[in-house]
Amino acid sequence: MRVQPFRRARGYQSVSTIAETADDADRWFIELYDQHRSAVFSAALRLCARWADAEDLAAETFVRAYRAAGSYGPERRSQMRPRAWLMTILWNVWRNRARTAARKPPPAPLTDDVDLADPRQDVAEIAEHHETSGALATLLNQLSTMQREAIVLRYVADLSLSEVAAVLGIPEGTAKSHIFRGLAKLRALTRGGSYA
Amino acid sequence: MREEPLEQQLADLAVDAPADLIDRIVARWVTVESPIGELFVAYTDHGIAYVRRHGAEAAEEFRRRFQRPLVRAPRPPAGLVSALRRGRSSTLTFDLRGLSDFQVAVLRATRTIPRGEVRPYAWIAQKINRPRAVRAVGTALATNPVPVLIPCHRVVRSDGSPGEYIFGAEVKHRLLHDEGTNLEELHTLARRGIFYVASDTTGIVCHPTCRHARRITPPHRKGFRTFAEAAAAGYRPCQHCQPAPTVATPAPGLSRDEER
């Protein structure tokens, strides 16, 4: 099942409409950004659970993607699966950061205190957003790392099972079981917990 | 509340990326009029990153150096046009990420030189506490990513000749002339062995192009070859143009390889 359309904020201007003078690689990149910015940002947000960190993570992912694609040439660019490729970069950036952060004491625990809302959104929107996704997003953090990452890639970033496996560097069967167990745990948590 | 399938609820966790996320990824560019013709100016969310004369190579070189996508901006960033017109960049911010600490220090010191005045390369070296790195200062300025706005053209040779410039010595000379700097006079003084000008009424010694030096009336002007001579004669340094060599105490944590 392909569940899509990402929410479009009002007055949101597509970047490709303002990129009229970019060169080929830049035009390709801007299109890539327009198509996948929400998937990348959403996955980043569910990974690190903080709005500001997610912005950092997503921005760095795209900058790295641009630098990597610089040497690719049009043929390779047209052949790759862009979303899975972006997610692989995102995961690498995230792991590198987690490793760096682990070497120094973290500024604050990364557990239940989930900073979900864009600080700039208006209050009504935040409230609405909290009702629909806040509880679930918090439950997501109670899964094991592998289950959470597999589920975020599969459903939030909307990758296929084989792509999820490729990004996480695990066999498909393993990815499938992480997703299955993760979903089961989430169901149990929603039934037994504050969601009722 | 009707329960949606869990998979759908998870898909609904997707949110739209913030509208300003793109500004942290791409650089914008504009062309603006300047005293030396049309300039290509590229900037990021951190500030102005790159200034060159407008032309196809400018964008190419930007991509090579910064490795960021480049998108044309509909209008110049706030303050840019007026900064170019007034020759003052104090309201602008600059994106100097990727430069060495040494070059950033050089550019920061250069930025304090006001319109209409010039300073020797050695003054910059003094000011950043690296008095022997005069030649390195020249190199750092030669690769200034944001010329005109960070006024590296206001750093000249001690003998009053303009010295090198990214856009050529000729352009440097013209820029300074447009700003009302009298390089000829500086040169004439230098030939007579005068590098500091003092007033015997105030007892203050300045760089010759300092605004306070320029208003000293001829009967009260005194010239000196070195600051030490002026100090020995009882003059104290101008607080505006700061001609006194800073005491060369090596700053903690500054090592030689910092120049890399």
GROMACS .gro file of C-alpha atoms in nm:
model
  456
    1MET     CA    1   0.000   0.000   0.000
    2ARG     CA    2   0.143   0.337  -0.101
    3VAL     CA    3   0.014   0.591   0.140
    4GLN     CA    4   0.107   0.937   0.042
    5PRO     CA    5   0.042   1.279  -0.009
    6PHE     CA    6   0.252   1.478   0.231
    7ARG     CA    7   0.080   1.772   0.386
    8ARG     CA    8   0.125   2.094   0.200
    9ALA     CA    9   0.135   2.407   0.406
   10ARG     CA   10  -0.055   2.701   0.269
   11GLY     CA   11   0.142   2.942   0.051
   12TYR     CA   12   0.423   2.693   0.015
   13GLN     CA   13   0.627   2.781  -0.288
   14SER     CA   14   0.792   2.503  -0.476
   15VAL     CA   15   1.160   2.579  -0.507
   16SER     CA   16   1.173   2.457  -0.866
   17THR     CA   17   0.967   2.755  -0.976
   18ILE     CA   18   1.243   2.991  -0.868
   19ALA     CA   19   1.541   2.798  -0.996
   20GLU     CA   20   1.523   2.914  -1.354
   21THR     CA   21   1.892   2.988  -1.391
   22ALA     CA   22   2.044   2.685  -1.227
   23ASP     CA   23   2.268   2.450  -1.424
   24ASP     CA   24   2.170   2.089  -1.497
   25ALA     CA   25   2.295   1.933  -1.176
   26ASP     CA   26   2.137   2.210  -0.972
   27ARG     CA   27   1.803   2.179  -1.148
   28TRP     CA   28   1.807   1.805  -1.091
   29PHE     CA   29   1.887   1.862  -0.726
   30ILE     CA   30   1.614   2.119  -0.670
   31GLU     CA   31   1.362   1.879  -0.820
   32LEU     CA   32   1.492   1.604  -0.595
   33TYR     CA   33   1.455   1.835  -0.299
   34ASP     CA   34   1.100   1.931  -0.388
   35GLN     CA   35   0.996   1.570  -0.424
   36HIS     CA   36   1.160   1.429  -0.116
   37ARG     CA   37   1.207   1.714   0.131
   38SER     CA   38   0.906   1.609   0.337
   39ALA     CA   39   1.000   1.243   0.345
   40VAL     CA   40   1.355   1.330   0.451
   41PHE     CA   41   1.244   1.583   0.708
   42SER     CA   42   0.972   1.357   0.850
   43ALA     CA   43   1.208   1.063   0.881
   44ALA     CA   44   1.465   1.290   1.047
   45LEU     CA   45   1.201   1.420   1.287
   46ARG     CA   46   1.096   1.068   1.388
   47LEU     CA   47   1.458   0.963   1.424
   48CYS     CA   48   1.574   1.237   1.655
   49ALA     CA   49   1.235   1.353   1.786
   50ARG     CA   50   1.335   1.719   1.806
   51TRP     CA   51   1.232   1.978   1.554
   52ALA     CA   52   1.557   2.174   1.555
   53ASP     CA   53   1.772   1.860   1.532
   54ALA     CA   54   1.556   1.732   1.248
   55GLU     CA   55   1.615   2.056   1.056
   56ASP     CA   56   1.991   2.020   1.103
   57LEU     CA   57   1.981   1.657   1.002
   58ALA     CA   58   1.768   1.711   0.693
   59ALA     CA   59   1.975   2.011   0.579
   60GLU     CA   60   2.300   1.821   0.617
   61THR     CA   61   2.154   1.522   0.435
   62PHE     CA   62   2.065   1.732   0.131
   63VAL     CA   63   2.398   1.915   0.126
   64ARG     CA   64   2.580   1.581   0.134
   65ALA     CA   65   2.352   1.442  -0.132
   66TYR     CA   66   2.437   1.736  -0.356
   67ARG     CA   67   2.809   1.691  -0.301
   68ALA     CA   68   2.791   1.318  -0.364
   69ALA     CA   69   2.583   1.361  -0.680
   70GLY     CA   70   2.832   1.610  -0.820
   71SER     CA   71   3.044   1.326  -0.954
   72TYR     CA   72   2.757   1.107  -1.074
   73GLY     CA   73   2.662   1.235  -1.416
   74PRO     CA   74   2.310   1.234  -1.563
   75GLU     CA   75   2.297   0.862  -1.639
   76ARG     CA   76   2.368   0.742  -1.289
   77ARG     CA   77   2.137   1.008  -1.150
   78SER     CA   78   1.845   0.886  -1.358
   79GLN     CA   79   1.905   0.524  -1.262
   80MET     CA   80   1.912   0.549  -0.888
   81ARG     CA   81   1.625   0.522  -0.646
   82PRO     CA   82   1.644   0.871  -0.501
   83ARG     CA   83   1.438   0.830  -0.187
   84ALA     CA   84   1.624   0.521  -0.067
   85TRP     CA   85   1.953   0.694  -0.155
   86LEU     CA   86   1.858   1.003   0.047
   87MET     CA   87   1.753   0.788   0.341
   88THR     CA   88   2.086   0.606   0.333
   89ILE     CA   89   2.263   0.941   0.355
   90LEU     CA   90   2.029   1.056   0.630
   91TRP     CA   91   2.098   0.739   0.829
   92ASN     CA   92   2.474   0.782   0.788
   93VAL     CA   93   2.457   1.144   0.902
   94TRP     CA   94   2.243   1.040   1.197
   95ARG     CA   95   2.479   0.760   1.300
   96ASN     CA   96   2.782   0.985   1.271
   97ARG     CA   97   2.615   1.241   1.491
   98ALA     CA   98   2.501   0.985   1.744
   99ARG     CA   99   2.858   0.860   1.763
  100THR     CA  100   2.997   1.210   1.811
  101ALA     CA  101   2.732   1.288   2.069
  102ALA     CA  102   2.808   0.967   2.257
  103ARG     CA  103   3.164   1.086   2.313
  104LYS     CA  104   3.045   1.387   2.508
  105PRO     CA  105   2.761   1.393   2.760
  106PRO     CA  106   2.425   1.460   2.591
  107PRO     CA  107   2.261   1.797   2.657
  108ALA     CA  108   1.934   1.633   2.761
  109PRO     CA  109   1.785   1.284   2.760
  110LEU     CA  110   1.628   1.182   2.432
  111THR     CA  111   1.338   0.987   2.575
  112ASP     CA  112   0.979   1.085   2.632
  113ASP     CA  113   1.012   1.457   2.594
  114VAL     CA  114   0.929   1.471   2.227
  115ASP     CA  115   0.943   1.811   2.065
  116LEU     CA  116   0.700   1.754   1.784
  117ALA     CA  117   0.567   2.087   1.683
  118ASP     CA  118   0.730   2.344   1.468
  119PRO     CA  119   0.781   2.636   1.709
  120ARG     CA  120   0.657   2.867   1.436
  121GLN     CA  121   0.328   2.691   1.366
  122ASP     CA  122   0.020   2.847   1.514
  123VAL     CA  123  -0.133   2.705   1.826
  124ALA     CA  124  -0.438   2.548   1.666
  125GLU     CA  125  -0.225   2.359   1.423
  126ILE     CA  126   0.000   2.233   1.701
  127ALA     CA  127  -0.299   2.118   1.901
  128GLU     CA  128  -0.448   1.940   1.604
  129HIS     CA  129  -0.117   1.782   1.523
  130HIS     CA  130  -0.065   1.664   1.876
  131GLU     CA  131  -0.400   1.490   1.884
  132THR     CA  132  -0.342   1.300   1.565
  133SER     CA  133   0.021   1.207   1.595
  134GLY     CA  134   0.174   1.318   1.922
  135ALA     CA  135   0.085   1.010   2.122
  136LEU     CA  136   0.186   0.772   1.849
  137ALA     CA  137   0.515   0.952   1.790
  138THR     CA  138   0.594   0.919   2.158
  139LEU     CA  139   0.513   0.549   2.153
  140LEU     CA  140   0.747   0.510   1.860
  141ASN     CA  141   1.032   0.602   2.092
  142GLN     CA  142   0.951   0.305   2.314
  143LEU     CA  143   1.040   0.058   2.041
  144SER     CA  144   1.385  -0.083   2.003
  145THR     CA  145   1.614   0.120   1.779
  146MET     CA  146   1.598  -0.128   1.493
  147GLN     CA  147   1.219  -0.162   1.510
  148ARG     CA  148   1.172   0.213   1.521
  149GLU     CA  149   1.413   0.279   1.235
  150ALA     CA  150   1.259   0.008   1.018
  151ILE     CA  151   0.907   0.139   1.084
  152VAL     CA  152   1.002   0.501   1.019
  153LEU     CA  153   1.162   0.403   0.688
  154ARG     CA  154   0.874   0.179   0.585
  155TYR     CA  155   0.575   0.396   0.677
  156VAL     CA  156   0.687   0.753   0.742
  157ALA     CA  157   0.941   0.766   0.458
  158ASP     CA  158   0.731   0.525   0.252
  159LEU     CA  159   1.011   0.299   0.129
  160SER     CA  160   0.957  -0.051  -0.004
  161LEU     CA  161   1.067  -0.344   0.208
  162SER     CA  162   1.376  -0.406  -0.003
  163GLU     CA  163   1.472  -0.040   0.024
  164VAL     CA  164   1.430  -0.046   0.402
  165ALA     CA  165   1.659  -0.349   0.416
  166ALA     CA  166   1.915  -0.178   0.192
  167VAL     CA  167   1.921   0.144   0.398
  168LEU     CA  168   1.963  -0.044   0.724
  169GLY     CA  169   2.210  -0.287   0.571
  170ILE     CA  170   2.020  -0.596   0.686
  171PRO     CA  171   1.852  -0.885   0.500
  172GLU     CA  172   1.495  -0.831   0.385
  173GLY     CA  173   1.360  -1.102   0.613
  174THR     CA  174   1.520  -0.933   0.912
  175ALA     CA  175   1.374  -0.597   0.814
  176LYS     CA  176   1.035  -0.757   0.774
  177SER     CA  177   1.044  -0.911   1.120
  178HIS     CA  178   1.159  -0.582   1.277
  179ILE     CA  179   0.862  -0.411   1.116
  180PHE     CA  180   0.622  -0.688   1.216
  181ARG     CA  181   0.736  -0.691   1.580
  182GLY     CA  182   0.745  -0.316   1.594
  183LEU     CA  183   0.389  -0.288   1.469
  184ALA     CA  184   0.274  -0.555   1.713
  185LYS     CA  185   0.434  -0.371   2.001
  186LEU     CA  186   0.282  -0.042   1.890
  187ARG     CA  187  -0.061  -0.203   1.874
  188ALA     CA  188  -0.021  -0.341   2.222
  189LEU     CA  189   0.096  -0.004   2.349
  190THR     CA  190  -0.193   0.186   2.189
  191ARG     CA  191  -0.447  -0.060   2.322
  192GLY     CA  192  -0.314  -0.077   2.673
  193GLY     CA  193  -0.201   0.279   2.713
  194SER     CA  194  -0.314   0.636   2.711
  195TYR     CA  195  -0.455   0.612   2.361
  196ALA     CA  196  -0.797   0.468   2.453
  197MET     CA  197  -1.274   0.834   1.768
  198ARG     CA  198  -1.266   0.602   1.470
  199GLU     CA  199  -0.947   0.401   1.463
  200GLU     CA  200  -0.750   0.420   1.143
  201PRO     CA  201  -0.515   0.134   1.057
  202LEU     CA  202  -0.187   0.171   1.239
  203GLU     CA  203   0.005   0.186   0.909
  204GLN     CA  204  -0.202   0.486   0.801
  205GLN     CA  205  -0.150   0.656   1.136
  206LEU     CA  206   0.223   0.608   1.095
  207ALA     CA  207   0.212   0.750   0.744
  208ASP     CA  208   0.029   1.049   0.889
  209LEU     CA  209   0.331   1.118   1.105
  210ALA     CA  210   0.489   1.263   0.792
  211VAL     CA  211   0.497   1.641   0.803
  212ASP     CA  212   0.586   1.897   0.545
  213ALA     CA  213   0.942   2.022   0.563
  214PRO     CA  214   0.971   2.375   0.702
  215ALA     CA  215   0.967   2.634   0.426
  216ASP     CA  216   1.305   2.776   0.522
  217LEU     CA  217   1.484   2.440   0.521
  218ILE     CA  218   1.596   2.512   0.165
  219ASP     CA  219   1.787   2.820   0.283
  220ARG     CA  220   2.015   2.597   0.485
  221ILE     CA  221   2.096   2.391   0.177
  222VAL     CA  222   2.123   2.614  -0.127
  223ALA     CA  223   2.303   2.941  -0.176
  224ARG     CA  224   2.130   3.228  -0.354
  225TRP     CA  225   2.287   3.459  -0.600
  226VAL     CA  226   2.217   3.805  -0.737
  227THR     CA  227   2.394   4.059  -0.947
  228VAL     CA  228   2.427   4.412  -0.815
  229GLU     CA  229   2.574   4.736  -0.940
  230SER     CA  230   2.890   4.847  -0.768
  231PRO     CA  231   3.154   5.117  -0.817
  232ILE     CA  232   3.356   4.869  -1.022
  233GLY     CA  233   3.071   4.738  -1.237
  234GLU     CA  234   2.828   4.454  -1.203
  235LEU     CA  235   2.907   4.209  -0.924
  236PHE     CA  236   2.802   3.849  -0.870
  237VAL     CA  237   2.709   3.803  -0.503
  238ALA     CA  238   2.626   3.462  -0.352
  239TYR     CA  239   2.491   3.423   0.000
  240THR     CA  240   2.362   3.158   0.239
  241ASP     CA  241   2.153   3.167   0.556
  242HIS     CA  242   2.477   3.260   0.737
  243GLY     CA  243   2.547   3.565   0.526
  244ILE     CA  244   2.734   3.676   0.218
  245ALA     CA  245   2.973   3.407   0.104
  246TYR     CA  246   3.118   3.505  -0.231
  247VAL     CA  247   3.168   3.818  -0.439
  248ARG     CA  248   3.318   3.829  -0.786
  249ARG     CA  249   3.271   4.026  -1.105
  250HIS     CA  250   2.963   3.905  -1.286
  251GLY     CA  251   3.031   3.639  -1.547
  252ALA     CA  252   2.986   3.270  -1.618
  253GLU     CA  253   3.304   3.177  -1.430
  254ALA     CA  254   3.177   3.332  -1.108
  255ALA     CA  255   2.901   3.075  -1.060
  256GLU     CA  256   3.132   2.793  -1.172
  257GLU     CA  257   3.396   2.894  -0.923
  258PHE     CA  258   3.137   2.925  -0.649
  259ARG     CA  259   3.013   2.571  -0.706
  260ARG     CA  260   3.368   2.442  -0.708
  261ARG     CA  261   3.463   2.618  -0.386
  262PHE     CA  262   3.146   2.582  -0.183
  263GLN     CA  263   2.983   2.273  -0.333
  264ARG     CA  264   2.635   2.399  -0.280
  265PRO     CA  265   2.353   2.434  -0.531
  266LEU     CA  266   2.304   2.787  -0.648
  267VAL     CA  267   1.962   2.944  -0.698
  268ARG     CA  268   1.894   3.290  -0.829
  269ALA     CA  269   1.733   3.519  -0.571
  270PRO     CA  270   1.455   3.753  -0.680
  271ARG     CA  271   1.618   4.050  -0.509
  272PRO     CA  272   1.940   4.132  -0.327
  273PRO     CA  273   1.955   4.051   0.046
  274ALA     CA  274   1.873   4.331   0.286
  275GLY     CA  275   2.143   4.591   0.319
  276LEU     CA  276   2.359   4.480   0.026
  277VAL     CA  277   2.278   4.760  -0.215
  278SER     CA  278   2.315   5.034   0.043
  279ALA     CA  279   2.636   4.877   0.176
  280LEU     CA  280   2.787   4.899  -0.172
  281ARG     CA  281   2.664   5.253  -0.223
  282ARG     CA  282   2.794   5.379   0.110
  283GLY     CA  283   3.107   5.168   0.119
  284ARG     CA  284   3.011   5.038   0.461
  285SER     CA  285   2.929   4.679   0.540
  286SER     CA  286   2.862   4.696   0.913
  287THR     CA  287   2.500   4.585   0.868
  288LEU     CA  288   2.592   4.277   0.664
  289THR     CA  289   2.676   3.932   0.791
  290PHE     CA  290   2.924   3.706   0.615
  291ASP     CA  291   2.944   3.332   0.576
  292LEU     CA  292   3.314   3.266   0.633
  293ARG     CA  293   3.277   2.896   0.713
  294GLY     CA  294   3.546   2.695   0.543
  295LEU     CA  295   3.815   2.961   0.581
  296SER     CA  296   4.109   2.918   0.816
  297ASP     CA  297   4.103   3.091   1.155
  298PHE     CA  298   4.389   3.304   1.033
  299GLN     CA  299   4.205   3.425   0.725
  300VAL     CA  300   3.892   3.497   0.925
  301ALA     CA  301   4.096   3.706   1.168
  302VAL     CA  302   4.255   3.897   0.880
  303LEU     CA  303   3.918   3.965   0.721
  304ARG     CA  304   3.767   4.071   1.050
  305ALA     CA  305   4.047   4.322   1.107
  306THR     CA  306   4.017   4.446   0.748
  307ARG     CA  307   3.649   4.506   0.797
  308THR     CA  308   3.719   4.775   1.058
  309ILE     CA  309   3.899   5.003   0.811
  310PRO     CA  310   3.657   5.284   0.733
  311ARG     CA  311   3.582   5.424   0.390
  312GLY     CA  312   3.833   5.689   0.286
  313GLU     CA  313   4.118   5.541   0.487
  314VAL     CA  314   4.384   5.279   0.421
  315ARG     CA  315   4.616   5.073   0.638
  316PRO     CA  316   4.939   4.892   0.562
  317TYR     CA  317   4.954   4.511   0.551
  318ALA     CA  318   5.173   4.521   0.861
  319TRP     CA  319   4.895   4.695   1.054
  320ILE     CA  320   4.661   4.400   0.996
  321ALA     CA  321   4.935   4.160   1.105
  322GLN     CA  322   4.981   4.364   1.425
  323LYS     CA  323   4.612   4.383   1.491
  324ILE     CA  324   4.559   4.008   1.476
  325ASN     CA  325   4.859   3.954   1.700
  326ARG     CA  326   5.075   3.797   1.431
  327PRO     CA  327   5.319   4.083   1.366
  328ARG     CA  328   5.556   3.873   1.159
  329ALA     CA  329   5.290   3.729   0.930
  330VAL     CA  330   5.276   4.031   0.697
  331ARG     CA  331   5.319   3.822   0.384
  332ALA     CA  332   5.058   3.572   0.501
  333VAL     CA  333   4.819   3.864   0.546
  334GLY     CA  334   4.875   3.952   0.181
  335THR     CA  335   4.798   3.596   0.078
  336ALA     CA  336   4.487   3.583   0.294
  337LEU     CA  337   4.360   3.904   0.138
  338ALA     CA  338   4.445   3.786  -0.212
  339THR     CA  339   4.195   3.504  -0.170
  340ASN     CA  340   3.931   3.716   0.004
  341PRO     CA  341   3.600   3.552  -0.094
  342VAL     CA  342   3.406   3.873  -0.037
  343PRO     CA  343   3.609   4.163  -0.180
  344VAL     CA  344   3.463   4.515  -0.199
  345LEU     CA  345   3.228   4.430   0.091
  346ILE     CA  346   3.512   4.332   0.322
  347PRO     CA  347   3.737   4.610   0.199
  348CYS     CA  348   4.067   4.438   0.129
  349HIS     CA  349   4.132   4.719  -0.121
  350ARG     CA  350   4.189   4.945   0.181
  351VAL     CA  351   4.500   4.751   0.274
  352VAL     CA  352   4.798   4.895   0.085
  353ARG     CA  353   5.176   4.885   0.090
  354SER     CA  354   5.352   5.100   0.345
  355ASP     CA  355   5.509   5.305   0.063
  356GLY     CA  356   5.166   5.425  -0.047
  357SER     CA  357   5.151   5.216  -0.363
  358PRO     CA  358   4.827   5.022  -0.386
  359GLY     CA  359   4.973   4.671  -0.403
  360GLU     CA  360   4.799   4.371  -0.553
  361TYR     CA  361   4.425   4.319  -0.582
  362ILE     CA  362   4.192   4.040  -0.684
  363PHE     CA  363   4.051   4.254  -0.964
  364GLY     CA  364   4.390   4.408  -1.049
  365ALA     CA  365   4.591   4.697  -0.905
  366GLU     CA  366   4.425   4.939  -1.148
  367VAL     CA  367   4.079   4.863  -1.007
  368LYS     CA  368   4.210   4.893  -0.652
  369HIS     CA  369   4.346   5.236  -0.732
  370ARG     CA  370   4.017   5.346  -0.883
  371LEU     CA  371   3.811   5.212  -0.591
  372LEU     CA  372   4.027   5.401  -0.342
  373HIS     CA  373   4.011   5.715  -0.552
  374ASP     CA  374   3.631   5.692  -0.560
  375GLU     CA  375   3.629   5.660  -0.183
  376GLY     CA  376   3.825   5.984  -0.155
  377THR     CA  377   4.153   5.832  -0.046
  378ASN     CA  378   4.452   6.038  -0.154
  379LEU     CA  379   4.702   5.769  -0.246
  380GLU     CA  380   4.931   6.019  -0.420
  381GLU     CA  381   4.976   6.211  -0.101
  382LEU     CA  382   5.044   5.889   0.090
  383HIS     CA  383   5.304   5.802  -0.168
  384THR     CA  384   5.468   6.147  -0.150
  385LEU     CA  385   5.488   6.127   0.229
  386ALA     CA  386   5.634   5.778   0.210
  387ARG     CA  387   5.908   5.898  -0.027
  388ARG     CA  388   5.999   6.159   0.230
  389GLY     CA  389   6.017   5.883   0.490
  390ILE     CA  390   5.694   5.978   0.665
  391PHE     CA  391   5.461   5.696   0.766
  392TYR     CA  392   5.291   5.853   1.068
  393VAL     CA  393   5.141   6.199   1.101
  394ALA     CA  394   5.100   6.376   1.434
  395SER     CA  395   4.943   6.696   1.558
  396ASP     CA  396   5.148   6.906   1.797
  397THR     CA  397   4.832   7.065   1.939
  398THR     CA  398   4.663   6.742   2.045
  399GLY     CA  399   4.978   6.535   2.090
  400ILE     CA  400   4.823   6.249   1.894
  401VAL     CA  401   4.986   6.044   1.619
  402CYS     CA  402   4.788   5.880   1.337
  403HIS     CA  403   4.814   5.686   1.014
  404PRO     CA  404   4.829   5.949   0.736
  405THR     CA  405   4.485   5.867   0.593
  406CYS     CA  406   4.309   5.865   0.932
  407ARG     CA  407   4.026   6.113   0.938
  408HIS     CA  408   4.185   6.280   1.240
  409ALA     CA  409   4.519   6.314   1.062
  410ARG     CA  410   4.361   6.472   0.756
  411ARG     CA  411   4.221   6.762   0.953
  412ILE     CA  412   4.550   6.866   1.109
  413THR     CA  413   4.639   7.208   0.971
  414PRO     CA  414   4.977   7.226   0.794
  415PRO     CA  415   5.159   7.436   1.057
  416HIS     CA  416   5.083   7.173   1.320
  417ARG     CA  417   5.153   6.860   1.117
  418LYS     CA  418   5.452   6.657   1.221
  419GLY     CA  419   5.575   6.354   1.032
  420PHE     CA  420   5.748   6.045   1.171
  421ARG     CA  421   5.912   5.744   1.016
  422THR     CA  422   5.811   5.499   1.288
  423PHE     CA  423   5.558   5.495   1.565
  424ALA     CA  424   5.839   5.448   1.816
  425GLU     CA  425   5.993   5.781   1.711
  426ALA     CA  426   5.661   5.957   1.757
  427ALA     CA  427   5.611   5.793   2.095
  428ALA     CA  428   5.961   5.895   2.199
  429ALA     CA  429   5.871   6.252   2.105
  430GLY     CA  430   5.579   6.234   2.348
  431TYR     CA  431   5.290   6.158   2.111
  432ARG     CA  432   5.020   5.910   2.202
  433PRO     CA  433   4.842   5.684   1.954
  434CYS     CA  434   4.514   5.784   1.794
  435GLN     CA  435   4.230   5.572   1.928
  436HIS     CA  436   4.057   5.571   1.592
  437CYS     CA  437   4.331   5.441   1.362
  438GLN     CA  438   4.536   5.267   1.631
  439PRO     CA  439   4.888   5.313   1.495
  440ALA     CA  440   5.057   5.165   1.804
  441PRO     CA  441   5.196   4.816   1.757
  442THR     CA  442   5.009   4.586   1.991
  443VAL     CA  443   5.229   4.416   2.242
  444ALA     CA  444   5.317   4.093   2.072
  445THR     CA  445   5.210   3.843   2.335
  446PRO     CA  446   5.135   3.514   2.168
  447ALA     CA  447   4.772   3.436   2.232
  448PRO     CA  448   4.713   3.108   2.415
  449GLY     CA  449   4.623   2.820   2.191
  450LEU     CA  450   4.760   2.984   1.879
  451SER     CA  451   5.011   2.760   1.713
  452ARG     CA  452   5.198   2.794   1.389
  453ASP     CA  453   4.996   2.533   1.207
  454GLU     CA  454   4.688   2.749   1.251
  455GLU     CA  455   4.781   2.917   0.922
  456ARG     CA  456   4.715   2.599   0.728
   0.00000   0.00000   0.00000
